[in-house]
Amino acid sequence: MPTRKKNTLRESVHGSLKAMIVTGQLPPGARVTENDLAVKLKVSRTPVREALNRLEQDGLVVGRPRQGYTVKEFDIQMFREAFEIRELLDGYATELATAKITAADKERLREMVRECERLAALPTRSSGDMFQELQIGMDIHRTIAEISGNVMLCGLLNGILDKCQHYVWMELLRLDEWGIARDEHFEIVEAICAGDAARAVELTRAHIRGSRNNILRLLQAKSDYQSFLARAS
Amino acid sequence: MPTRKKNTLRESVHGSLKAMIVTGQLPPGARVTENDLAVKLKVSRTPVREALNRLEQDGLVVGRPRQGYTVKEFDIQMFREAFEIRELLDGYATELATAKITAADKERLREMVRECERLAALPTRSSGDMFQELQIGMDIHRTIAEISGNVMLCGLLNGILDKCQHYVWMELLRLDEWGIARDEHFEIVEAICAGDAARAVELTRAHIRGSRNNILRLLQAKSDYQSFLARAS
DNA sequence: ACATTCAAAATTGTATACAAAATAGAATGC
DNA sequence: GCATTCTATTTTGTATACAATTTTGAATGT
């Protein structure tokens, strides 16, 4: 329960709830009531209310008037849309970042890639290690967006990544497709550092397309399995 | 004061304030206090607070803790970013819309274009007429995004358009560059209806680029003029 | 006359009280 | 035994009360 310390309780609660949802402590479809969260976080209902409002705009919970809030459910179509948009926006972020990157930024990105490789090479990997590797993998994309210097682009991409993050974790943790992403991240970062914008953009777009296909295939299989179970019962 | 009727006061107030900001009734930089708005809209502070929170996430107001809210100020850089992103996203929306458009949608778009032409051809144009023409002009883009069927794309574009809309109005109303946009809208819609995706996308991107250049030139001139005034005093 | 300090006023942040609506459960009628 | 209705409970929506902080203005000292 990471209770980030912020200036206002509203922001603190918003951060805490976002973390709970993204890490799966609050699973999709879970019913959340203001009162429960208020007592659990030891604040009054007011900041919880305001945090839930923000989360609704974030697209992480859905709230129907006078019916309460539930954690946003799993939605294949949403993923398809998110990744198609990311192919455009991440590609653009890479293009901008290649032009504006500084030496310090290059070191920052390379360090993240190295850390991923270190975690991948561990003799025995705890699920926490895999968790952390995935986290850093997504942070690489967030960092590239930040380096791009386009504030609006960075905000849009962060919002989309937040929406996807916890599903990606849930579904992908056991799959070893992730090894591919590791190499791709390395190549993207090196292309950016080398100043080869065309190559960096194309690698980025291919990387997003590849992730999209992997995840959609996995989600489709899971969906098929569930409808098979439903038909069998 | 357009007080849209919604299920909850929060949403109603949010809509009202958004309209007030977008139409310039609440000008950029204006200080807004919860209490004033509460008495003006005849509700308590609570729904006003929640609406202001949403507006802050919308990027239409900025609020610093315990210092109140102000309507988001004018920012050339933000426009530059917004239009560069729109070139990607509007282009993509056009591509998707060309593939999925129905006969009813075609009629809807053509009717909007016709309405713009009708308003433009009026012998004596009130400022209300010009206002409405601009409104419909932006609604054409929102409609294309809606037709694309990509819900997330539609949401992102609507958010960006909201942020730009009122500045565009303020600055562009007197300029007749708008006549160009009228023709371009016609061509875009016809290309979409003809199913010529490549042409429709390229027209859309060129249209956004053109609008971007016009607006940035105008804003830059205004900014230069203001710094000239400041230096002269 | 100007700067500094202290206090009062205004404004947001948080908590709680009250009202309205929806859901769930029990009781009753068939 | 099942369906239907009514009530009771739960939960959100709104209002208000209180606390904390910031700002502003006046008063005082130099």
Coordinates of C-alpha atoms (C1' of nucleotides) in Angstrom, one line a residue, chain A residues 31-37 45 48-49 52 63-70, chain B residues 8 10, chain C residues 17-22, chain D residues 10-14:
Chain A
R31 CA -16.9 -3.0 -6.6
V32 CA -15.4 -0.1 -4.7
T33 CA -17.4 2.0 -2.1
E34 CA -16.3 5.3 -0.9
N35 CA -16.8 4.3 2.7
D36 CA -14.6 1.2 2.6
L37 CA -11.8 3.1 0.9
R45 CA -15.2 10.3 2.2
V48 CA -11.9 9.5 -1.7
R49 CA -14.8 10.9 -3.7
L52 CA -12.6 8.4 -7.7
G63 CA -19.2 5.1 -12.0
R64 CA -22.9 5.1 -12.7
P65 CA -24.9 7.8 -10.8
R66 CA -26.1 6.5 -7.4
Q67 CA -24.8 3.1 -8.1
G68 CA -21.2 3.3 -7.1
Y69 CA -17.9 2.6 -8.8
T70 CA -16.3 -0.5 -10.2
Chain B
T8 CA -26.1 14.9 -11.3
R10 CA -21.6 17.7 -10.8
Chain C
dA17 C1' -24.5 15.5 8.6
dC18 C1' -28.6 14.9 5.9
dA19 C1' -31.4 13.7 1.7
dA20 C1' -32.5 10.9 -2.2
dA21 C1' -32.2 6.8 -4.7
dA22 C1' -31.3 2.1 -5.6
Chain D
dT10 C1' -26.8 0.5 1.9
dT11 C1' -24.6 3.9 -0.9
dT12 C1' -24.1 7.9 -3.3
dG13 C1' -25.3 13.1 -4.0
dT14 C1' -25.5 17.5 -1.8

